[in-house]
Amino acid sequence: MRAVVALFIGLAVVVVVRLVMIQVIEHERHEVQADRTWAIETKGPRGAILDRNGFPLATSIDAWEVHVDTRLWARSEFQPTDASRRLAELLRAPESAVLSLAAQTHAGGGHDALIAYGLSNALGAQIHAEALHGVQIRKTSSRRYIEGSMAAQVIGLVGRDEQGLAGLEYQLDGVLAGEAGLLVQEVDGLGQPIPFGPRAERPYQQGASVVLTIDRNLQWLAETTLQRAVEQWHAQGGHIIMMDPRNGDILALASLPTYNPMTIDLDLPESMALLRTRAASDIYEPGSTMKVVTMAAALDAGIVSPDTTFVDTGAVVIDDRTIKNFDLSYHGEQTMTQVLQRSLNTGSVWVAQQLGARTFYEYLYRFGFGDSTLSGLPGEIGGVVTDSTDIRWSPAQLATASFGQGVAVTPLQIVQAYATIARGGVPVRPRLVTAVITEDGVQRFEPQTGTRVISRQTSSTMTWMMQAVVDGVLGHPAQVNGWPVAGKSGTSDVIESGTYLVGESLASFAGFAPANDPRVVVLVRIDRPQGEIYGGIVAAPIFSDLMAQVLPYLGVPPTAYIANPGDWNTAPGIDPDDTQETSDGEHQQDALTADVADDEEPASPVTYIQDEEDDQ
């Protein structure tokens, strides 16, 4: 037993002696060895971001970084030296700033201070040749955005460390950045790598490239068109979104204001707001564009048909609140088609009441409102739908929600809802990425569809009614010669700090074409235009101009089609002899043309009126 105890005591003495030797006697030698070894994280080039045709929107080029081993500069207590002075000269930076960066890193327990990045090959080679004490040059890459601000709120940008900060650069950072490697090597007393010295390396994995659904040419068209419109109307911003309803591909997504990722100063507080993809992250009241959803729900539930009538008295009172038509007009007996053509608030309220709250909100949820579209854009939200199960709900909220007030949606949700109607009643997820390209091959992503929202018959009938809104009205500004168009305008109130702003609006138009075989859904929204507030006046002509250029580009040639308002006097599949007439046809005609502005010529049974709402 004594022998065992003696053995343990002996071993303990040996361990203690060895620790003393390492910590005291050999400390200086180990410190020198640590100073002579650098472990460096290596990164390969970040993957490219390409448009749908392979055109580069974001790429990486070779560049150089300047690093300082703070352990070597700490010996001079980060005071000016020949090395710090010369490095500052080459970088054209204050020497105090260079020393401060190194000192801050060292104070935080780090030994590897990044002093500068994005250096050209020439400057990197020059600094390397100087062999400055404690200074190392490392090859890296620098992000370049080929088209400047184009699609900036979709693509996003990277920070100084080449990590994604916004947009798809942030959302897909793990895919684009690849996997870092590690290099361990011996350096000399100046902190420079020793040629042929000991080294160990774990290679990096290069980042994958991503192919988007964005079409560079259509994106350019959307952005330049939006810029002109904002300038024309002295507006504060806006959105233009184009989607292929067949597969959900986002062909263009333009938003203003925007930024240039190559020049934006992220130190400015106002810059951070520009980084949001507002088409998916910011909500608004959609106004009359929501009337399409209300009517589609009622059609699908079998509550109404295009020729179902109601009597428009110009106002409806709910919970001591009076809701009126936007122009304070009344029109007597109206069909559901005329409700959409005239954009009657009272008609939409009547339709929602026939549906009932439970069914109405069920259809809103089916169309995707209240939930994210799962587009893959960072910061996307689902909007706000306060239904009848909420303690704050009242019957007045059902009424206002029917014409797009009291609910909050994103522009992308409106596009998805219209695409659902355009493609036969089955929703499709908005898609921004079609493929990821790696060294091992190409991974493709197929379109994702959801559960049927409305029947194919309802979709067809709703498309007919939406076409009646545009092509069923003589001279409607959204018409496009050569193609049938289905759509609806909207005028949304602007809310700031919980208060509606008088005289301010978000003017929009959403629709698709060709109506008989939809190839593209387009939303145009102009924020706070000056001089005019209505979507039918501000946004509809922009929609028309875009469609006239987009459809030929997509390979849809124009036909001899010309809008004829007379084609929409009778609902599809209904015998003209079976349609209901008013008790006084002549009086009804007078009512339909009575609200035409003085400078407009009444020329059709349903004359185009400012196609908007106002519940005041």
GROMACS .gro file of N, CA and C in nm, residues 73-81 99:
model
   30
   73TRP      N    1   0.270   4.361  -3.354
   73TRP     CA    2   0.260   4.506  -3.334
   73TRP      C    3   0.241   4.541  -3.187
   74ALA      N    4   0.193   4.446  -3.107
   74ALA     CA    5   0.173   4.473  -2.965
   74ALA      C    6   0.306   4.498  -2.894
   75ARG      N    7   0.414   4.445  -2.950
   75ARG     CA    8   0.546   4.464  -2.887
   75ARG      C    9   0.587   4.610  -2.887
   76SER      N   10   0.534   4.685  -2.982
   76SER     CA   11   0.562   4.829  -2.985
   76SER      C   12   0.444   4.907  -2.926
   77GLU      N   13   0.353   4.834  -2.861
   77GLU     CA   14   0.236   4.892  -2.795
   77GLU      C   15   0.152   4.974  -2.892
   78PHE      N   16   0.149   4.929  -3.016
   78PHE     CA   17   0.068   4.990  -3.123
   78PHE      C   18   0.101   5.138  -3.143
   79GLN      N   19   0.227   5.169  -3.122
   79GLN     CA   20   0.276   5.302  -3.155
   79GLN      C   21   0.326   5.302  -3.299
   80PRO      N   22   0.335   5.420  -3.361
   80PRO     CA   23   0.381   5.426  -3.501
   80PRO      C   24   0.517   5.360  -3.520
   81THR      N   25   0.527   5.284  -3.628
   81THR     CA   26   0.652   5.219  -3.667
   81THR      C   27   0.670   5.239  -3.816
   99LEU      N   28  -0.350   5.177  -3.695
   99LEU     CA   29  -0.308   5.132  -3.563
   99LEU      C   30  -0.429   5.102  -3.474
   0.00000   0.00000   0.00000
